[in-house]
Amino acid sequence: QKEVEQDPGPLSVPEGAIVSLNCTYSNSAFQYFMWYRQYSRKGPELLMYTYSSGNKEDGRFTAQVDKSSKYISLFIRDSQPSDSATYLCAKEAFQGAQKLVFGQGTRLTINP
Amino acid sequence: GAGVSQSPSNKVTEKGKDVELRCDPISGHTALYWYRQSLGQGLEFLIYFQGNSAPDKSGLPSDRFSAERTGGSVSTLTIQRTQQEDSAVYLCASSLAPGISTDTQYFGPGTRLTVL
């Protein structure tokens, strides 16, 4: 079992829809979780990070961590065609680690 | 300012040949990371540098893979006797400060390696 599991999709939704992207993880000992966005032929860029459980909101994006169920989510409201990208969830490999463990990435397309 | 740059952007090589991939981190960033992104595999950690030292090289898949960093700046990832399973996008990232996994890792565009 991979340490971070993510449905690779692809996921296709109409413009304006609410998008929900999800990951599960197998080790709940660590605190920091991240979402990266990767456009085609580009490197990933950090979108948001959250600490421990709870929600964090940034504009149209909300990141949510549920440590009891080992579930992390990213919600995108009022989705735009420019949101079309691959979204990767990640967490620190272990507390204080320098390396990140990534999910497989979900390819998202927002249709105008 | 300039971001992380990588060269070449694409590399096609024959099985058994050696390849060198280069990463120029953001100026002043002390930490540098190499990851590999294969189709359907997500990003896999390869090695981390703090300055010129590599405290964690646990992700290097075999002894055919090596990396070095000089002057606390440029890093090269070398793959000897390439195999077809080495085909992937090799991504480099850098971050400003060590010791904090949430310190933002800025990624380069990657080198797409194809081994024929």
JSON list of N, CA and C in Angstrom, two decimals, chain A residues 2 8 32-34 36 38 40-46 49-51 86 88 91-105, chain B residues 10 31 33 35 37 39-45 48 50 56 58-59 91 95 97-110 112:
[
{"chain": "A", "resi": 2, "resn": "LYS", "atom": "N", "xyz": [0.57, 2.20, -0.92]},
{"chain": "A", "resi": 2, "resn": "LYS", "atom": "CA", "xyz": [1.33, 3.43, -0.95]},
{"chain": "A", "resi": 2, "resn": "LYS", "atom": "C", "xyz": [0.99, 4.26, 0.27]},
{"chain": "A", "resi": 8, "resn": "PRO", "atom": "N", "xyz": [-6.21, 8.90, -9.66]},
{"chain": "A", "resi": 8, "resn": "PRO", "atom": "CA", "xyz": [-5.57, 9.66, -10.76]},
{"chain": "A", "resi": 8, "resn": "PRO", "atom": "C", "xyz": [-6.55, 10.31, -11.72]},
{"chain": "A", "resi": 32, "resn": "TYR", "atom": "N", "xyz": [1.93, 17.93, 8.68]},
{"chain": "A", "resi": 32, "resn": "TYR", "atom": "CA", "xyz": [1.81, 18.87, 7.57]},
{"chain": "A", "resi": 32, "resn": "TYR", "atom": "C", "xyz": [1.38, 18.17, 6.29]},
{"chain": "A", "resi": 33, "resn": "PHE", "atom": "N", "xyz": [0.40, 18.77, 5.64]},
{"chain": "A", "resi": 33, "resn": "PHE", "atom": "CA", "xyz": [-0.14, 18.24, 4.40]},
{"chain": "A", "resi": 33, "resn": "PHE", "atom": "C", "xyz": [-0.17, 19.36, 3.37]},
{"chain": "A", "resi": 34, "resn": "MET", "atom": "N", "xyz": [0.13, 19.02, 2.13]},
{"chain": "A", "resi": 34, "resn": "MET", "atom": "CA", "xyz": [0.21, 20.03, 1.09]},
{"chain": "A", "resi": 34, "resn": "MET", "atom": "C", "xyz": [-0.59, 19.64, -0.14]},
{"chain": "A", "resi": 36, "resn": "TYR", "atom": "N", "xyz": [-0.24, 20.51, -4.26]},
{"chain": "A", "resi": 36, "resn": "TYR", "atom": "CA", "xyz": [0.52, 21.13, -5.34]},
{"chain": "A", "resi": 36, "resn": "TYR", "atom": "C", "xyz": [-0.33, 21.09, -6.60]},
{"chain": "A", "resi": 38, "resn": "GLN", "atom": "N", "xyz": [0.09, 21.23, -10.82]},
{"chain": "A", "resi": 38, "resn": "GLN", "atom": "CA", "xyz": [1.07, 21.06, -11.89]},
{"chain": "A", "resi": 38, "resn": "GLN", "atom": "C", "xyz": [0.40, 21.21, -13.24]},
{"chain": "A", "resi": 40, "resn": "SER", "atom": "N", "xyz": [0.61, 21.24, -17.40]},
{"chain": "A", "resi": 40, "resn": "SER", "atom": "CA", "xyz": [1.27, 20.36, -18.34]},
{"chain": "A", "resi": 40, "resn": "SER", "atom": "C", "xyz": [2.66, 20.88, -18.69]},
{"chain": "A", "resi": 41, "resn": "ARG", "atom": "N", "xyz": [3.61, 20.00, -18.64]},
{"chain": "A", "resi": 41, "resn": "ARG", "atom": "CA", "xyz": [5.01, 20.30, -18.99]},
{"chain": "A", "resi": 41, "resn": "ARG", "atom": "C", "xyz": [5.66, 21.32, -18.05]},
{"chain": "A", "resi": 42, "resn": "LYS", "atom": "N", "xyz": [5.11, 21.49, -16.87]},
{"chain": "A", "resi": 42, "resn": "LYS", "atom": "CA", "xyz": [5.69, 22.40, -15.88]},
{"chain": "A", "resi": 42, "resn": "LYS", "atom": "C", "xyz": [5.98, 21.64, -14.60]},
{"chain": "A", "resi": 43, "resn": "GLY", "atom": "N", "xyz": [6.77, 22.24, -13.71]},
{"chain": "A", "resi": 43, "resn": "GLY", "atom": "CA", "xyz": [6.98, 21.67, -12.40]},
{"chain": "A", "resi": 43, "resn": "GLY", "atom": "C", "xyz": [5.81, 21.98, -11.48]},
{"chain": "A", "resi": 44, "resn": "PRO", "atom": "N", "xyz": [5.63, 21.19, -10.43]},
{"chain": "A", "resi": 44, "resn": "PRO", "atom": "CA", "xyz": [4.56, 21.46, -9.46]},
{"chain": "A", "resi": 44, "resn": "PRO", "atom": "C", "xyz": [4.79, 22.78, -8.73]},
{"chain": "A", "resi": 45, "resn": "GLU", "atom": "N", "xyz": [3.70, 23.43, -8.35]},
{"chain": "A", "resi": 45, "resn": "GLU", "atom": "CA", "xyz": [3.80, 24.64, -7.53]},
{"chain": "A", "resi": 45, "resn": "GLU", "atom": "C", "xyz": [2.90, 24.46, -6.31]},
{"chain": "A", "resi": 46, "resn": "LEU", "atom": "N", "xyz": [3.39, 24.92, -5.16]},
{"chain": "A", "resi": 46, "resn": "LEU", "atom": "CA", "xyz": [2.63, 24.78, -3.93]},
{"chain": "A", "resi": 46, "resn": "LEU", "atom": "C", "xyz": [1.37, 25.64, -4.00]},
{"chain": "A", "resi": 49, "resn": "TYR", "atom": "N", "xyz": [-0.94, 24.60, 2.08]},
{"chain": "A", "resi": 49, "resn": "TYR", "atom": "CA", "xyz": [-0.59, 23.58, 3.05]},
{"chain": "A", "resi": 49, "resn": "TYR", "atom": "C", "xyz": [-1.44, 23.76, 4.30]},
{"chain": "A", "resi": 50, "resn": "THR", "atom": "N", "xyz": [-1.66, 22.67, 4.99]},
{"chain": "A", "resi": 50, "resn": "THR", "atom": "CA", "xyz": [-2.42, 22.70, 6.23]},
{"chain": "A", "resi": 50, "resn": "THR", "atom": "C", "xyz": [-1.64, 21.98, 7.32]},
{"chain": "A", "resi": 51, "resn": "TYR", "atom": "N", "xyz": [-1.93, 22.38, 8.51]},
{"chain": "A", "resi": 51, "resn": "TYR", "atom": "CA", "xyz": [-1.28, 21.78, 9.67]},
{"chain": "A", "resi": 51, "resn": "TYR", "atom": "C", "xyz": [-2.33, 21.06, 10.51]},
{"chain": "A", "resi": 86, "resn": "THR", "atom": "N", "xyz": [-2.98, 19.08, -13.11]},
{"chain": "A", "resi": 86, "resn": "THR", "atom": "CA", "xyz": [-2.89, 17.91, -12.23]},
{"chain": "A", "resi": 86, "resn": "THR", "atom": "C", "xyz": [-2.66, 18.40, -10.81]},
{"chain": "A", "resi": 88, "resn": "LEU", "atom": "N", "xyz": [-1.66, 17.44, -6.95]},
{"chain": "A", "resi": 88, "resn": "LEU", "atom": "CA", "xyz": [-0.96, 16.42, -6.17]},
{"chain": "A", "resi": 88, "resn": "LEU", "atom": "C", "xyz": [-1.07, 16.74, -4.69]},
{"chain": "A", "resi": 91, "resn": "LYS", "atom": "N", "xyz": [2.56, 14.93, 1.82]},
{"chain": "A", "resi": 91, "resn": "LYS", "atom": "CA", "xyz": [2.74, 15.12, 3.25]},
{"chain": "A", "resi": 91, "resn": "LYS", "atom": "C", "xyz": [4.22, 14.92, 3.56]},
{"chain": "A", "resi": 92, "resn": "GLU", "atom": "N", "xyz": [4.64, 15.44, 4.70]},
{"chain": "A", "resi": 92, "resn": "GLU", "atom": "CA", "xyz": [6.03, 15.22, 5.08]},
{"chain": "A", "resi": 92, "resn": "GLU", "atom": "C", "xyz": [6.22, 13.72, 5.32]},
{"chain": "A", "resi": 93, "resn": "ALA", "atom": "N", "xyz": [7.41, 13.22, 4.93]},
{"chain": "A", "resi": 93, "resn": "ALA", "atom": "CA", "xyz": [7.66, 11.79, 5.02]},
{"chain": "A", "resi": 93, "resn": "ALA", "atom": "C", "xyz": [7.65, 11.33, 6.48]},
{"chain": "A", "resi": 94, "resn": "PHE", "atom": "N", "xyz": [8.20, 12.11, 7.34]},
{"chain": "A", "resi": 94, "resn": "PHE", "atom": "CA", "xyz": [8.13, 11.89, 8.79]},
{"chain": "A", "resi": 94, "resn": "PHE", "atom": "C", "xyz": [8.40, 13.23, 9.45]},
{"chain": "A", "resi": 95, "resn": "GLN", "atom": "N", "xyz": [8.11, 13.33, 10.71]},
{"chain": "A", "resi": 95, "resn": "GLN", "atom": "CA", "xyz": [8.21, 14.62, 11.38]},
{"chain": "A", "resi": 95, "resn": "GLN", "atom": "C", "xyz": [9.61, 15.19, 11.26]},
{"chain": "A", "resi": 96, "resn": "GLY", "atom": "N", "xyz": [9.68, 16.39, 10.77]},
{"chain": "A", "resi": 96, "resn": "GLY", "atom": "CA", "xyz": [10.98, 17.03, 10.61]},
{"chain": "A", "resi": 96, "resn": "GLY", "atom": "C", "xyz": [11.71, 16.64, 9.35]},
{"chain": "A", "resi": 97, "resn": "ALA", "atom": "N", "xyz": [11.09, 15.78, 8.55]},
{"chain": "A", "resi": 97, "resn": "ALA", "atom": "CA", "xyz": [11.76, 15.33, 7.32]},
{"chain": "A", "resi": 97, "resn": "ALA", "atom": "C", "xyz": [11.88, 16.46, 6.33]},
{"chain": "A", "resi": 98, "resn": "GLN", "atom": "N", "xyz": [12.86, 16.35, 5.48]},
{"chain": "A", "resi": 98, "resn": "GLN", "atom": "CA", "xyz": [12.98, 17.29, 4.39]},
{"chain": "A", "resi": 98, "resn": "GLN", "atom": "C", "xyz": [12.21, 16.82, 3.17]},
{"chain": "A", "resi": 99, "resn": "LYS", "atom": "N", "xyz": [11.96, 15.55, 3.09]},
{"chain": "A", "resi": 99, "resn": "LYS", "atom": "CA", "xyz": [11.34, 15.05, 1.88]},
{"chain": "A", "resi": 99, "resn": "LYS", "atom": "C", "xyz": [9.84, 14.92, 2.03]},
{"chain": "A", "resi": 100, "resn": "LEU", "atom": "N", "xyz": [9.20, 15.04, 0.91]},
{"chain": "A", "resi": 100, "resn": "LEU", "atom": "CA", "xyz": [7.75, 14.92, 0.85]},
{"chain": "A", "resi": 100, "resn": "LEU", "atom": "C", "xyz": [7.38, 13.60, 0.18]},
{"chain": "A", "resi": 101, "resn": "VAL", "atom": "N", "xyz": [6.25, 13.07, 0.60]},
{"chain": "A", "resi": 101, "resn": "VAL", "atom": "CA", "xyz": [5.67, 11.90, -0.05]},
{"chain": "A", "resi": 101, "resn": "VAL", "atom": "C", "xyz": [4.43, 12.37, -0.80]},
{"chain": "A", "resi": 102, "resn": "PHE", "atom": "N", "xyz": [4.37, 12.08, -2.07]},
{"chain": "A", "resi": 102, "resn": "PHE", "atom": "CA", "xyz": [3.31, 12.59, -2.92]},
{"chain": "A", "resi": 102, "resn": "PHE", "atom": "C", "xyz": [2.31, 11.49, -3.29]},
{"chain": "A", "resi": 103, "resn": "GLY", "atom": "N", "xyz": [1.08, 11.91, -3.50]},
{"chain": "A", "resi": 103, "resn": "GLY", "atom": "CA", "xyz": [0.10, 11.06, -4.14]},
{"chain": "A", "resi": 103, "resn": "GLY", "atom": "C", "xyz": [0.36, 11.04, -5.63]},
{"chain": "A", "resi": 104, "resn": "GLN", "atom": "N", "xyz": [-0.41, 10.21, -6.32]},
{"chain": "A", "resi": 104, "resn": "GLN", "atom": "CA", "xyz": [-0.19, 9.99, -7.74]},
{"chain": "A", "resi": 104, "resn": "GLN", "atom": "C", "xyz": [-0.58, 11.20, -8.58]},
{"chain": "A", "resi": 105, "resn": "GLY", "atom": "N", "xyz": [-1.44, 12.06, -8.05]},
{"chain": "A", "resi": 105, "resn": "GLY", "atom": "CA", "xyz": [-1.92, 13.21, -8.81]},
{"chain": "A", "resi": 105, "resn": "GLY", "atom": "C", "xyz": [-3.25, 12.92, -9.48]},
{"chain": "B", "resi": 10, "resn": "ASN", "atom": "N", "xyz": [14.77, 18.11, -22.50]},
{"chain": "B", "resi": 10, "resn": "ASN", "atom": "CA", "xyz": [14.48, 16.77, -23.00]},
{"chain": "B", "resi": 10, "resn": "ASN", "atom": "C", "xyz": [15.78, 16.05, -23.31]},
{"chain": "B", "resi": 31, "resn": "ALA", "atom": "N", "xyz": [18.78, 24.38, 0.39]},
{"chain": "B", "resi": 31, "resn": "ALA", "atom": "CA", "xyz": [18.31, 23.00, 0.25]},
{"chain": "B", "resi": 31, "resn": "ALA", "atom": "C", "xyz": [17.93, 22.72, -1.21]},
{"chain": "B", "resi": 33, "resn": "TYR", "atom": "N", "xyz": [16.54, 19.43, -3.86]},
{"chain": "B", "resi": 33, "resn": "TYR", "atom": "CA", "xyz": [15.92, 18.09, -3.89]},
{"chain": "B", "resi": 33, "resn": "TYR", "atom": "C", "xyz": [15.85, 17.61, -5.33]},
{"chain": "B", "resi": 35, "resn": "TYR", "atom": "N", "xyz": [13.56, 14.76, -7.50]},
{"chain": "B", "resi": 35, "resn": "TYR", "atom": "CA", "xyz": [12.43, 13.85, -7.53]},
{"chain": "B", "resi": 35, "resn": "TYR", "atom": "C", "xyz": [12.33, 13.24, -8.93]},
{"chain": "B", "resi": 37, "resn": "GLN", "atom": "N", "xyz": [9.35, 11.67, -11.62]},
{"chain": "B", "resi": 37, "resn": "GLN", "atom": "CA", "xyz": [7.92, 11.55, -11.88]},
{"chain": "B", "resi": 37, "resn": "GLN", "atom": "C", "xyz": [7.73, 10.62, -13.07]},
{"chain": "B", "resi": 39, "resn": "LEU", "atom": "N", "xyz": [5.07, 7.99, -15.26]},
{"chain": "B", "resi": 39, "resn": "LEU", "atom": "CA", "xyz": [3.65, 7.92, -15.61]},
{"chain": "B", "resi": 39, "resn": "LEU", "atom": "C", "xyz": [2.93, 7.02, -14.61]},
{"chain": "B", "resi": 40, "resn": "GLY", "atom": "N", "xyz": [1.92, 7.58, -13.97]},
{"chain": "B", "resi": 40, "resn": "GLY", "atom": "CA", "xyz": [1.13, 6.80, -13.04]},
{"chain": "B", "resi": 40, "resn": "GLY", "atom": "C", "xyz": [1.76, 6.58, -11.68]},
{"chain": "B", "resi": 41, "resn": "GLN", "atom": "N", "xyz": [2.92, 7.16, -11.44]},
{"chain": "B", "resi": 41, "resn": "GLN", "atom": "CA", "xyz": [3.62, 6.92, -10.17]},
{"chain": "B", "resi": 41, "resn": "GLN", "atom": "C", "xyz": [3.69, 8.13, -9.27]},
{"chain": "B", "resi": 42, "resn": "GLY", "atom": "N", "xyz": [3.30, 9.28, -9.73]},
{"chain": "B", "resi": 42, "resn": "GLY", "atom": "CA", "xyz": [3.45, 10.46, -8.89]},
{"chain": "B", "resi": 42, "resn": "GLY", "atom": "C", "xyz": [4.91, 10.83, -8.76]},
{"chain": "B", "resi": 43, "resn": "LEU", "atom": "N", "xyz": [5.20, 11.71, -7.83]},
{"chain": "B", "resi": 43, "resn": "LEU", "atom": "CA", "xyz": [6.57, 12.13, -7.60]},
{"chain": "B", "resi": 43, "resn": "LEU", "atom": "C", "xyz": [7.22, 11.25, -6.56]},
{"chain": "B", "resi": 44, "resn": "GLU", "atom": "N", "xyz": [8.42, 10.77, -6.88]},
{"chain": "B", "resi": 44, "resn": "GLU", "atom": "CA", "xyz": [9.17, 9.96, -5.93]},
{"chain": "B", "resi": 44, "resn": "GLU", "atom": "C", "xyz": [10.44, 10.71, -5.55]},
{"chain": "B", "resi": 45, "resn": "PHE", "atom": "N", "xyz": [10.68, 10.82, -4.25]},
{"chain": "B", "resi": 45, "resn": "PHE", "atom": "CA", "xyz": [11.87, 11.47, -3.75]},
{"chain": "B", "resi": 45, "resn": "PHE", "atom": "C", "xyz": [13.10, 10.65, -4.12]},
{"chain": "B", "resi": 48, "resn": "TYR", "atom": "N", "xyz": [18.24, 14.52, -1.24]},
{"chain": "B", "resi": 48, "resn": "TYR", "atom": "CA", "xyz": [18.15, 15.87, -0.70]},
{"chain": "B", "resi": 48, "resn": "TYR", "atom": "C", "xyz": [19.55, 16.35, -0.35]},
{"chain": "B", "resi": 50, "resn": "GLN", "atom": "N", "xyz": [21.72, 19.48, 1.56]},
{"chain": "B", "resi": 50, "resn": "GLN", "atom": "CA", "xyz": [21.79, 20.67, 2.39]},
{"chain": "B", "resi": 50, "resn": "GLN", "atom": "C", "xyz": [23.21, 21.21, 2.19]},
{"chain": "B", "resi": 56, "resn": "ASP", "atom": "N", "xyz": [20.24, 12.80, 3.00]},
{"chain": "B", "resi": 56, "resn": "ASP", "atom": "CA", "xyz": [19.23, 11.79, 2.71]},
{"chain": "B", "resi": 56, "resn": "ASP", "atom": "C", "xyz": [19.30, 11.45, 1.23]},
{"chain": "B", "resi": 58, "resn": "SER", "atom": "N", "xyz": [18.10, 8.34, 0.35]},
{"chain": "B", "resi": 58, "resn": "SER", "atom": "CA", "xyz": [17.39, 7.07, 0.48]},
{"chain": "B", "resi": 58, "resn": "SER", "atom": "C", "xyz": [16.53, 6.71, -0.72]},
{"chain": "B", "resi": 59, "resn": "GLY", "atom": "N", "xyz": [16.20, 7.71, -1.56]},
{"chain": "B", "resi": 59, "resn": "GLY", "atom": "CA", "xyz": [15.33, 7.44, -2.69]},
{"chain": "B", "resi": 59, "resn": "GLY", "atom": "C", "xyz": [16.05, 7.03, -3.96]},
{"chain": "B", "resi": 91, "resn": "LEU", "atom": "N", "xyz": [12.69, 15.93, -11.74]},
{"chain": "B", "resi": 91, "resn": "LEU", "atom": "CA", "xyz": [12.38, 17.26, -11.25]},
{"chain": "B", "resi": 91, "resn": "LEU", "atom": "C", "xyz": [13.33, 17.65, -10.13]},
{"chain": "B", "resi": 95, "resn": "SER", "atom": "N", "xyz": [14.68, 24.97, -1.75]},
{"chain": "B", "resi": 95, "resn": "SER", "atom": "CA", "xyz": [13.99, 25.73, -0.72]},
{"chain": "B", "resi": 95, "resn": "SER", "atom": "C", "xyz": [15.01, 26.55, 0.05]},
{"chain": "B", "resi": 97, "resn": "ALA", "atom": "N", "xyz": [15.34, 27.41, 3.39]},
{"chain": "B", "resi": 97, "resn": "ALA", "atom": "CA", "xyz": [15.90, 27.07, 4.69]},
{"chain": "B", "resi": 97, "resn": "ALA", "atom": "C", "xyz": [15.80, 25.57, 4.94]},
{"chain": "B", "resi": 98, "resn": "PRO", "atom": "N", "xyz": [16.73, 25.03, 5.68]},
{"chain": "B", "resi": 98, "resn": "PRO", "atom": "CA", "xyz": [16.66, 23.62, 6.02]},
{"chain": "B", "resi": 98, "resn": "PRO", "atom": "C", "xyz": [15.80, 23.39, 7.25]},
{"chain": "B", "resi": 99, "resn": "GLY", "atom": "N", "xyz": [15.51, 22.18, 7.49]},
{"chain": "B", "resi": 99, "resn": "GLY", "atom": "CA", "xyz": [14.95, 21.79, 8.78]},
{"chain": "B", "resi": 99, "resn": "GLY", "atom": "C", "xyz": [13.47, 21.98, 8.92]},
{"chain": "B", "resi": 100, "resn": "ILE", "atom": "N", "xyz": [12.82, 22.49, 7.93]},
{"chain": "B", "resi": 100, "resn": "ILE", "atom": "CA", "xyz": [11.38, 22.72, 8.05]},
{"chain": "B", "resi": 100, "resn": "ILE", "atom": "C", "xyz": [10.72, 22.16, 6.79]},
{"chain": "B", "resi": 101, "resn": "SER", "atom": "N", "xyz": [9.95, 21.10, 6.95]},
{"chain": "B", "resi": 101, "resn": "SER", "atom": "CA", "xyz": [9.42, 20.48, 5.74]},
{"chain": "B", "resi": 101, "resn": "SER", "atom": "C", "xyz": [8.36, 21.32, 5.08]},
{"chain": "B", "resi": 102, "resn": "THR", "atom": "N", "xyz": [7.84, 22.30, 5.78]},
{"chain": "B", "resi": 102, "resn": "THR", "atom": "CA", "xyz": [6.84, 23.15, 5.15]},
{"chain": "B", "resi": 102, "resn": "THR", "atom": "C", "xyz": [7.46, 24.33, 4.42]},
{"chain": "B", "resi": 103, "resn": "ASP", "atom": "N", "xyz": [8.78, 24.46, 4.52]},
{"chain": "B", "resi": 103, "resn": "ASP", "atom": "CA", "xyz": [9.38, 25.55, 3.77]},
{"chain": "B", "resi": 103, "resn": "ASP", "atom": "C", "xyz": [9.18, 25.25, 2.30]},
{"chain": "B", "resi": 104, "resn": "THR", "atom": "N", "xyz": [8.61, 26.19, 1.57]},
{"chain": "B", "resi": 104, "resn": "THR", "atom": "CA", "xyz": [8.15, 25.93, 0.21]},
{"chain": "B", "resi": 104, "resn": "THR", "atom": "C", "xyz": [9.27, 25.41, -0.65]},
{"chain": "B", "resi": 105, "resn": "GLN", "atom": "N", "xyz": [8.99, 24.29, -1.30]},
{"chain": "B", "resi": 105, "resn": "GLN", "atom": "CA", "xyz": [9.91, 23.75, -2.30]},
{"chain": "B", "resi": 105, "resn": "GLN", "atom": "C", "xyz": [9.47, 24.28, -3.66]},
{"chain": "B", "resi": 106, "resn": "TYR", "atom": "N", "xyz": [10.37, 24.98, -4.33]},
{"chain": "B", "resi": 106, "resn": "TYR", "atom": "CA", "xyz": [10.10, 25.53, -5.65]},
{"chain": "B", "resi": 106, "resn": "TYR", "atom": "C", "xyz": [10.69, 24.58, -6.68]},
{"chain": "B", "resi": 107, "resn": "PHE", "atom": "N", "xyz": [9.84, 24.14, -7.59]},
{"chain": "B", "resi": 107, "resn": "PHE", "atom": "CA", "xyz": [10.24, 23.14, -8.57]},
{"chain": "B", "resi": 107, "resn": "PHE", "atom": "C", "xyz": [10.67, 23.77, -9.88]},
{"chain": "B", "resi": 108, "resn": "GLY", "atom": "N", "xyz": [11.62, 23.13, -10.52]},
{"chain": "B", "resi": 108, "resn": "GLY", "atom": "CA", "xyz": [11.96, 23.46, -11.90]},
{"chain": "B", "resi": 108, "resn": "GLY", "atom": "C", "xyz": [11.01, 22.78, -12.86]},
{"chain": "B", "resi": 109, "resn": "PRO", "atom": "N", "xyz": [11.19, 23.02, -14.15]},
{"chain": "B", "resi": 109, "resn": "PRO", "atom": "CA", "xyz": [10.28, 22.45, -15.15]},
{"chain": "B", "resi": 109, "resn": "PRO", "atom": "C", "xyz": [10.55, 20.98, -15.44]},
{"chain": "B", "resi": 110, "resn": "GLY", "atom": "N", "xyz": [11.69, 20.48, -14.99]},
{"chain": "B", "resi": 110, "resn": "GLY", "atom": "CA", "xyz": [11.99, 19.07, -15.18]},
{"chain": "B", "resi": 110, "resn": "GLY", "atom": "C", "xyz": [12.79, 18.77, -16.44]},
{"chain": "B", "resi": 112, "resn": "ARG", "atom": "N", "xyz": [12.84, 15.72, -19.18]},
{"chain": "B", "resi": 112, "resn": "ARG", "atom": "CA", "xyz": [12.13, 14.52, -19.63]},
{"chain": "B", "resi": 112, "resn": "ARG", "atom": "C", "xyz": [13.15, 13.58, -20.26]}
]
